[in-house]
Coordinates of C-alpha atoms in Angstrom, one line a residue:
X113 CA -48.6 39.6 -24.6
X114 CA -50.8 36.6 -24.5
X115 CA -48.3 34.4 -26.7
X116 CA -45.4 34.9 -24.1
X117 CA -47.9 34.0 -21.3
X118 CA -49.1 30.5 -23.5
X119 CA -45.0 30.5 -23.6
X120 CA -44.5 30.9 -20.4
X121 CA -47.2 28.2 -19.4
X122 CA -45.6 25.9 -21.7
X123 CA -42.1 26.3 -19.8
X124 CA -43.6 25.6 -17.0
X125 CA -45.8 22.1 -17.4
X126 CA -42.4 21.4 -19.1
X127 CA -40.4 21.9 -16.4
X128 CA -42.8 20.2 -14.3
X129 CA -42.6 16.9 -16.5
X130 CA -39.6 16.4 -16.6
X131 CA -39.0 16.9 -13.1
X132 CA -41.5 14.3 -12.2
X133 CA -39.6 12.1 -15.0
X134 CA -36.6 12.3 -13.7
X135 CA -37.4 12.0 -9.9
X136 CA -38.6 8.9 -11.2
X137 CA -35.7 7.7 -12.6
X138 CA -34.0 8.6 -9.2
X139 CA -31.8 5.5 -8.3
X140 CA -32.8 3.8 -5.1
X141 CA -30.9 1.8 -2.7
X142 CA -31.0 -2.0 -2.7
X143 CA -33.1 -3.5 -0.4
X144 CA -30.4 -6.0 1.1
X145 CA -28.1 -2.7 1.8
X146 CA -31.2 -0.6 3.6
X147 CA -31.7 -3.8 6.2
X148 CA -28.1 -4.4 6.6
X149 CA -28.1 -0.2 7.5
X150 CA -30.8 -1.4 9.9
X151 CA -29.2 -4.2 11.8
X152 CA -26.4 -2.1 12.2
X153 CA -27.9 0.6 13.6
X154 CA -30.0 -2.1 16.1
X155 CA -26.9 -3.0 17.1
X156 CA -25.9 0.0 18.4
X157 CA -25.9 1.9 21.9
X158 CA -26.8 5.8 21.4
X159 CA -27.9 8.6 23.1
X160 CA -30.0 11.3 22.2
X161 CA -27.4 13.1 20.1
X162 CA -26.8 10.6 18.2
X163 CA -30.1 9.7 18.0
X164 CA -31.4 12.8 16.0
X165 CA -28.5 11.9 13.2
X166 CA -29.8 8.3 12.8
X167 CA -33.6 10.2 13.0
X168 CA -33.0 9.7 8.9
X169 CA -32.8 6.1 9.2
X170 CA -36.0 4.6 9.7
X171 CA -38.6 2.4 7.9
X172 CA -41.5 4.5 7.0
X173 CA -42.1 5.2 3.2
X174 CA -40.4 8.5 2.8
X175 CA -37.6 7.5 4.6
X176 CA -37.1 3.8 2.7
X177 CA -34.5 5.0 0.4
X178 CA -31.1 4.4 2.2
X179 CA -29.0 6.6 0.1
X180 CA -30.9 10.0 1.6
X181 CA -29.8 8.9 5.4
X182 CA -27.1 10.6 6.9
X183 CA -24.0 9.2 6.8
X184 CA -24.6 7.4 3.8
X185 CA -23.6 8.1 -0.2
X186 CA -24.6 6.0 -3.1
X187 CA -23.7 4.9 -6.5
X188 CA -26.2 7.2 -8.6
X189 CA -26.0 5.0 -11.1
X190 CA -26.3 1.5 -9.5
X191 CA -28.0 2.6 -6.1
X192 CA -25.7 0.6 -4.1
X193 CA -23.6 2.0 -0.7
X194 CA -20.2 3.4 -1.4
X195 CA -19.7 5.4 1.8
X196 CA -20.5 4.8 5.3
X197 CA -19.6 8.0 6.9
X198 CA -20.5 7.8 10.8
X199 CA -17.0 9.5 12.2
X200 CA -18.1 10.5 16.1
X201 CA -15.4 13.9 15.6
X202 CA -17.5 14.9 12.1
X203 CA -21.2 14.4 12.6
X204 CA -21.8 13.2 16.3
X205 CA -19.6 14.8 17.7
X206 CA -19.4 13.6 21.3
X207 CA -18.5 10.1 20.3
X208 CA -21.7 8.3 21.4
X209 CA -21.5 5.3 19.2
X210 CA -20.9 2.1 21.1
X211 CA -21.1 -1.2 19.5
X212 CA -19.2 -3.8 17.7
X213 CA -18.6 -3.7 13.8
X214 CA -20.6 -6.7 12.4
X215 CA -18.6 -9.6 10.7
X216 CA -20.9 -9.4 8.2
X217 CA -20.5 -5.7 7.0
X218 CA -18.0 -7.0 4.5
X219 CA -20.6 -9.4 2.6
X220 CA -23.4 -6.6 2.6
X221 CA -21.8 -3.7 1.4
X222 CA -19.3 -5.3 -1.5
X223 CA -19.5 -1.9 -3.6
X224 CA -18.1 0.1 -0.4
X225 CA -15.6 2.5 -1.4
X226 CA -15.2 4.7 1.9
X227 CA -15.7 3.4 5.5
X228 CA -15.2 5.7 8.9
X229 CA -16.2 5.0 12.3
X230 CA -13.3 7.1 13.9
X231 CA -14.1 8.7 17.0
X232 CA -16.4 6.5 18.5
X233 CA -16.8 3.7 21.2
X234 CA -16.4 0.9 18.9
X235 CA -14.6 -2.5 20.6
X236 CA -14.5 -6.3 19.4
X237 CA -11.8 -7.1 16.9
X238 CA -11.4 -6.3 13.3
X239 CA -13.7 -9.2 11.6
X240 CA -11.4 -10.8 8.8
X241 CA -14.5 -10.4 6.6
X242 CA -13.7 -6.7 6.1
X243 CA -11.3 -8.0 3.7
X244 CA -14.3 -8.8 1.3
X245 CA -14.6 -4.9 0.5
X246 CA -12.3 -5.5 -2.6
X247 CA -13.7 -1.8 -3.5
X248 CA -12.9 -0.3 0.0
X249 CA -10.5 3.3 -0.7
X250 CA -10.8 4.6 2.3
X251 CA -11.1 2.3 5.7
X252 CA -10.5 4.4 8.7
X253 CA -12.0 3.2 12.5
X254 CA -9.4 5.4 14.5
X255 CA -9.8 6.6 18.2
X256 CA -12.2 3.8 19.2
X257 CA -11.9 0.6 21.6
X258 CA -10.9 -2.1 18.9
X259 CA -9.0 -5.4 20.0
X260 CA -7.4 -7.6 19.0
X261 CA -4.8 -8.5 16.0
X262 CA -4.9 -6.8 12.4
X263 CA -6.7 -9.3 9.9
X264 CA -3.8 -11.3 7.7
X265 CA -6.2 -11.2 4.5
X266 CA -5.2 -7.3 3.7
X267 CA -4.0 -8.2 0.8
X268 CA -7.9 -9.1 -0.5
X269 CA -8.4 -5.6 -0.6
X270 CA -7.8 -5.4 -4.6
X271 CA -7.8 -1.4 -4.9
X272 CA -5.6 -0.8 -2.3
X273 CA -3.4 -3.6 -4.1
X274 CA -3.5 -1.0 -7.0
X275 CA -2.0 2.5 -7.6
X276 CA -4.8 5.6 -7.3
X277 CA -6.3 7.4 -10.2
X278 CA -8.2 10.7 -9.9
X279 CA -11.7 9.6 -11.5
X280 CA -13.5 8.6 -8.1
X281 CA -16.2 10.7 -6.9
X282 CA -18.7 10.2 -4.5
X283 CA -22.5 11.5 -5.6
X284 CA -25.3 11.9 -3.4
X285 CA -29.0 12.0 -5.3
X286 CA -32.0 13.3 -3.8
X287 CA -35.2 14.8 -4.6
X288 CA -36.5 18.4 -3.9
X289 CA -40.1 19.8 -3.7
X290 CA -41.5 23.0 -4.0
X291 CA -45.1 23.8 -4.9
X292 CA -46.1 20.6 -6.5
X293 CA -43.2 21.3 -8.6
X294 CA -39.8 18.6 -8.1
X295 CA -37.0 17.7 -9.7
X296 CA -33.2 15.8 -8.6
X297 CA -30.5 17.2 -7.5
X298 CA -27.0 15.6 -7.7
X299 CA -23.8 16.4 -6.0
X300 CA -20.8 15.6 -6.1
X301 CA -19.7 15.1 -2.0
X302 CA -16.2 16.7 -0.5
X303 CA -14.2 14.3 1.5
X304 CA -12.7 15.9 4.5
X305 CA -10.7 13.8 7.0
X306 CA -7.2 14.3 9.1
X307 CA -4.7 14.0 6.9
X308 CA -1.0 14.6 8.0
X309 CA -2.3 16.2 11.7
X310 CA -4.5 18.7 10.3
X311 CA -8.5 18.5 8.4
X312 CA -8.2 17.9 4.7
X313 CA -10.4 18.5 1.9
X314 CA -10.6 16.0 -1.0
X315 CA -12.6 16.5 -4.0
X316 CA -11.5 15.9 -7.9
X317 CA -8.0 13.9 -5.8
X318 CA -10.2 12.0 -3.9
X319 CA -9.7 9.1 -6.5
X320 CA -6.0 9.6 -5.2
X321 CA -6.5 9.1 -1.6
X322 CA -6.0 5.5 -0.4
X323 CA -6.1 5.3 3.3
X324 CA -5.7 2.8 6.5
X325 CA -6.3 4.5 9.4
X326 CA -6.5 2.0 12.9
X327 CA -4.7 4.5 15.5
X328 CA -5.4 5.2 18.8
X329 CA -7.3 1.4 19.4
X330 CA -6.1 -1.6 21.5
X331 CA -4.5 -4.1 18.8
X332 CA -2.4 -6.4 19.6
X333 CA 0.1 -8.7 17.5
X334 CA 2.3 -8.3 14.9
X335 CA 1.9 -6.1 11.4
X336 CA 1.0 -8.7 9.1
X337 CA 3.5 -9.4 6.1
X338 CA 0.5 -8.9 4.0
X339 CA 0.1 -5.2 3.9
X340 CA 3.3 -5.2 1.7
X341 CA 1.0 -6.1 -0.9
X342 CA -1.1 -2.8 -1.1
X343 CA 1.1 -1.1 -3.5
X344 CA -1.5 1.9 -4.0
X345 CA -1.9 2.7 -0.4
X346 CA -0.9 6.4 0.3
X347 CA -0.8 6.9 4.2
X348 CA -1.4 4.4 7.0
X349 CA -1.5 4.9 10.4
X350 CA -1.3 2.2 13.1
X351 CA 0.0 4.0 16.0
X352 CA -1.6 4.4 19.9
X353 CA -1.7 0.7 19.9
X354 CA 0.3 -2.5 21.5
X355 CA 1.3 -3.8 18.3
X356 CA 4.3 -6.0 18.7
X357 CA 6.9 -7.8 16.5
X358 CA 9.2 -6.5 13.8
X359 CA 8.0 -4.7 10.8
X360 CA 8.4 -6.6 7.3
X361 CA 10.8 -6.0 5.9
X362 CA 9.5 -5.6 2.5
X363 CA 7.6 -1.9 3.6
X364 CA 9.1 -0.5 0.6
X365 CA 7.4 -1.9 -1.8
X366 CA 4.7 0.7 -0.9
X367 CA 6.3 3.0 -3.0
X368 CA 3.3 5.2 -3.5
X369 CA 3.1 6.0 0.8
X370 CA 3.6 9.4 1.7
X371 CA 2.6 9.3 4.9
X372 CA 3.5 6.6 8.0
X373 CA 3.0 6.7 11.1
X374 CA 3.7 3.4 13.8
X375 CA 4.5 5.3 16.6
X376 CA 3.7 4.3 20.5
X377 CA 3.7 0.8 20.2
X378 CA 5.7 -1.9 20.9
X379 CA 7.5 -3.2 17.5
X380 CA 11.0 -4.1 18.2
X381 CA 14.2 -5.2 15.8
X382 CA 15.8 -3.1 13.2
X383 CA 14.4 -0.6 10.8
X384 CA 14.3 -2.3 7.1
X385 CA 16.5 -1.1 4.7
X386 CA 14.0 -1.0 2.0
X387 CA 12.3 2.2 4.2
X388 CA 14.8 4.3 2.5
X389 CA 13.2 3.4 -1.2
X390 CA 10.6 5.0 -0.3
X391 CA 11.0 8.1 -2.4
X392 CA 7.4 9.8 -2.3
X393 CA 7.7 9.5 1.9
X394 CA 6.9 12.7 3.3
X395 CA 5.9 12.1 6.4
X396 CA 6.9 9.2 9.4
X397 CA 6.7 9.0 13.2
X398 CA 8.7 5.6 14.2
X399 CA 8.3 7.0 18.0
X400 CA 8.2 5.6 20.9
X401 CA 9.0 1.8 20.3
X402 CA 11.5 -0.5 21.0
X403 CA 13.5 -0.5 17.3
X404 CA 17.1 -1.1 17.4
X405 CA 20.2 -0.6 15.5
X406 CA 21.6 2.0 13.1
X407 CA 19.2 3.9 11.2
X408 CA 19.0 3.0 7.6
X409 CA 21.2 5.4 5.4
X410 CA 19.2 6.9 2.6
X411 CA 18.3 10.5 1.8
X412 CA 14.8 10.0 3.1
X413 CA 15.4 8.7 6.4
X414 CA 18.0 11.2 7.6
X415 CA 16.3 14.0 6.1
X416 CA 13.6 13.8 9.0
X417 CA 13.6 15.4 12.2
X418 CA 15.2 13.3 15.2
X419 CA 11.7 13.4 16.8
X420 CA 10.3 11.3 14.4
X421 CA 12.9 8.0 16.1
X422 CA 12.1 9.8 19.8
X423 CA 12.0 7.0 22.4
X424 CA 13.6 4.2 20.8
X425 CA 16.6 4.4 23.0
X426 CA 18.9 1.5 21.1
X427 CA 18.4 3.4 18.1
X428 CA 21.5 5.1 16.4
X429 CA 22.8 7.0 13.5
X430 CA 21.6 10.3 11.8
X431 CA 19.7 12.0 12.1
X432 CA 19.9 11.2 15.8
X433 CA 22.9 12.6 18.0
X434 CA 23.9 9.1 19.3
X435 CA 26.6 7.5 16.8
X436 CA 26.4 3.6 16.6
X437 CA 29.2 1.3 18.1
X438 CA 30.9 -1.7 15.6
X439 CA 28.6 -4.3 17.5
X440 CA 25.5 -1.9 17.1
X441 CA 26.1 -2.5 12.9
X442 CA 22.7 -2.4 11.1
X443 CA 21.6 -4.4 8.1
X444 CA 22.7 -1.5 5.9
X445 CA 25.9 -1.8 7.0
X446 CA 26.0 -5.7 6.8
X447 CA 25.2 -5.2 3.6
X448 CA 27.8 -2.5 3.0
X449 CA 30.6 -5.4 4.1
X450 CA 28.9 -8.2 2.2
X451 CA 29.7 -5.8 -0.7
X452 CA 33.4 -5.4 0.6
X453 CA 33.5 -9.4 0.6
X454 CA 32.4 -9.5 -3.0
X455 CA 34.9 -7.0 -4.2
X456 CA 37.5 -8.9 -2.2
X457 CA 36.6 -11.9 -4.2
X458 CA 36.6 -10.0 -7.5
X459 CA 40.2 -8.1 -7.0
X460 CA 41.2 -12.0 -5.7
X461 CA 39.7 -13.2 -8.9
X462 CA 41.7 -11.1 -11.4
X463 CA 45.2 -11.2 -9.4
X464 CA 45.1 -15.0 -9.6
X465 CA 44.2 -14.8 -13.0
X466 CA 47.5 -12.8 -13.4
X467 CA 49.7 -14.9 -11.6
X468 CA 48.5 -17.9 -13.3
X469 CA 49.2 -16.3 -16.7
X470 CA 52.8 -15.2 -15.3
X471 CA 53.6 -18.7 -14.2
X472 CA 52.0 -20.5 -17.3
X473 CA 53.7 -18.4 -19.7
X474 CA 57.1 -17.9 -18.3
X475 CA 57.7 -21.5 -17.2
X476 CA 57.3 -22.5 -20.2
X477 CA 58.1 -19.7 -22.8
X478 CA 60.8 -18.8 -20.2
X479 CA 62.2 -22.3 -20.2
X480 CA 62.5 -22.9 -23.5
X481 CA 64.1 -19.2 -24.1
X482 CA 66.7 -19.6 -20.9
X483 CA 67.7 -23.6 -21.1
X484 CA 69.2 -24.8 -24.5
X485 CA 68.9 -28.3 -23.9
X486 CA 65.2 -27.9 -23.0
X487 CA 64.8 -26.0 -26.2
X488 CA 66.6 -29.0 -28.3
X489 CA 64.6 -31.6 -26.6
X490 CA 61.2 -29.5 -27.4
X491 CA 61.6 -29.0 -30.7
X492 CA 62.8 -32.7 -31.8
X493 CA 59.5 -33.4 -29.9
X494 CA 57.3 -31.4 -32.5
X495 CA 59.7 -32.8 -35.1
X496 CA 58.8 -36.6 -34.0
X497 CA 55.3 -35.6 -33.1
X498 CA 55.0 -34.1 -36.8
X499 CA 56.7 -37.4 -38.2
X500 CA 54.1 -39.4 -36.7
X501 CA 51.0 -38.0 -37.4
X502 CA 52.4 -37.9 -41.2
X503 CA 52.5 -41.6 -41.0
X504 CA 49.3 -42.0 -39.8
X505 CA 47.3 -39.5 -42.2
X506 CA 49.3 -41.8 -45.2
X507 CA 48.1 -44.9 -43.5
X508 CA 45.0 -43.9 -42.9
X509 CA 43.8 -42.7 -46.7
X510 CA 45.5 -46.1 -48.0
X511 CA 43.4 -48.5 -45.7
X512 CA 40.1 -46.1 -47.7
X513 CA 41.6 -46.4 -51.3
X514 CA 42.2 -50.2 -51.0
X515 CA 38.6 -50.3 -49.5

């Protein structure tokens, strides 16, 4: 009985070594990223709900490691930021953050993988510096009071430039205590956010998700040509805004989006063709705009509710009701007669290939079969023609043996 207590004591100062060890080892935030958490949150207008969520935030010794606040996820092996979580609808709740986002959030959080302030009192404009998180995955600031046009620099954003793999995850570190006893905990954080109108939970797909969410703000201007360039992004959502202008015509190069949504603004012309090469599209809302023309033919496109083109009264074609007039042609159709042209050309091509054959070879063959004389004249042509170069060839070899 007294060997399993030794044991048992043994275990335990164990236990309690190595707990110590590794809460040692416990990676810590940088320094540069706690104070730029700080600024930020000196920068912004709260009240006192918010106030006991930021109560984590603070300067005193147990509260100087950054990744423990609230809101906030690290790297556990590097210690640097990755998310910035401070969504008003998720842990605020009343939407009681007002403030601007600093142009210098880009510079200070480099490693930053997912960013949401959605649901908030945020206004300014979108600094172009956020396109220094090359890292950034996730990058939504929906449902606040943003201004403004979208940055033209979107296509710094390297990982969105890329396709998704599944190996992100987002840990969180912290240290526990109990009785003189500690030891580190690590977990491995659920994403949930609105995805497709309804709360989502991400976890081992996470690395999947790439996101750019700026609906429901005031932006103005056009959709830069630039965001063409992030092949890997899977949904993005610009709607609720005044957004103005045409959109690029080179949209389907984001072949990996399955969801878009740029309704209720104010982009005009036609809808690209290249929307319909989207394959993996599952869901769009092009409502309430000021497109025009006939909607783009392609299995995609029509398969979608009419609702989805609602409020775009110039639009026409299926799936809509309205059927489009000659002078209403889209670009699908101008390129359905620019293929008519070419095979115009082509059938024109071979017929005057035939004809020219016809005429070549009968009026001569022809002539020389039908009209006797012409036949005599030809072939004491060849006959004086052969005579000739016989001559030659004989002169020619004599002139060399004599040389």
């Amino acid at each position: 009985m007294g060997g399993i207590m030794v044991l048992l004591l043994l275990i335990i100062t164990l236990h309690v070594n190595l707990g110590h060890d590794d809460a040692n080892m416990t990676m810590r935030c940088t320094d540069k990223e706690r104070e730029a958490l700080l600024a930020f949150k000196q920068g912004l207008i709260m009240d006192e709900h918010s106030q006991v969520i930021f109560s984590s935030w603070g300067t005193e010794a147990a509260k100087q490691d950054c990744c423990r606040w609230e809101g906030v996820s690290c790297d556990n092996q590097t210690g640097h930021v990755v998310q910035l979580d401070l969504r008003g609808n998720y842990y605020l709740q009343d939407n009681q953050l007002t403030g601007s986002i600093p142009k210098w959030l880009g510079a200070s959080f480099q490693k930053l993988v997912i960013l949401m302030l959605s649901s908030n009192h945020f206004n300014g404009s979108l600094p172009p510096q956020l396109c220094d998180l090359i890292y950034i995955q996730i990058l939504d600031v929906s449902v606040n009071n943003i201004s403004g046009g979208i940055p033209n620099c979107l296509k710094k954003l390297t990982t969105l430039a890329q396709k998704g793999n599944s190996s992100l995850t987002v840990e969180h570190s912290y240290e526990r205590y109990d009785k003189q006893i500690s030891w580190l905990d690590i977990y491995v954080d659920d994403e949930i956010f609105t995805w497709k109108g309804s709360m989502q939970v991400y976890r081992n797909t996470l690395g999947l998700v790439r996101s750019i969410d700026f609906s429901s703000n005031r932006l103005t201007g056009e959709i830069p040509s630039e965001i063409s360039h992030l092949v890997g992004l899977v949904s993005l959502n610009l709607s609720r805004n005044q957004l103005t202008g045409q959109i690029t015509p080179d949209i389907g190069k984001l072949e990996s989006l399955d969801s878009l949504d740029l309704s209720r603004n104010h982009i005009d012309g036609r809808i690209p063709t290249s929307l319909a090469r989207i394959s993996r599209l599952g869901v769009l809302d092009l409502s309430h705009n000021n497109l025009i023309g006939k909607i783009p033919t392609g299995t995609q496109l029509q398969g979608f509710d009419p609702s989805v083109y609602a409020g775009n009264p110039q639009l026409c074609g299926p799936p809509l009701q309205k059927p489009c007039d000659i002078e209403e042609t889209g670009p699908d159709q101008v390129s359905t007669e620019e293929d008519k042209d070419d095979q115009l050309i082509r059938y024109g091509f071979y017929i005057s290939m035939g004809l020219g054959f016809f005429v070549g070879f009968w009026g001569v063959c022809g002539s020389l079969i039908f009209i006797r004389e012409w036949r005599y004249a030809y072939f004491k042509f060849l006959n004086s023609l052969n005579d000739w170069l016989y001559v030659r060839v004989v002169l020619i070899k004599r002139k060399l043996t004599d040389a």
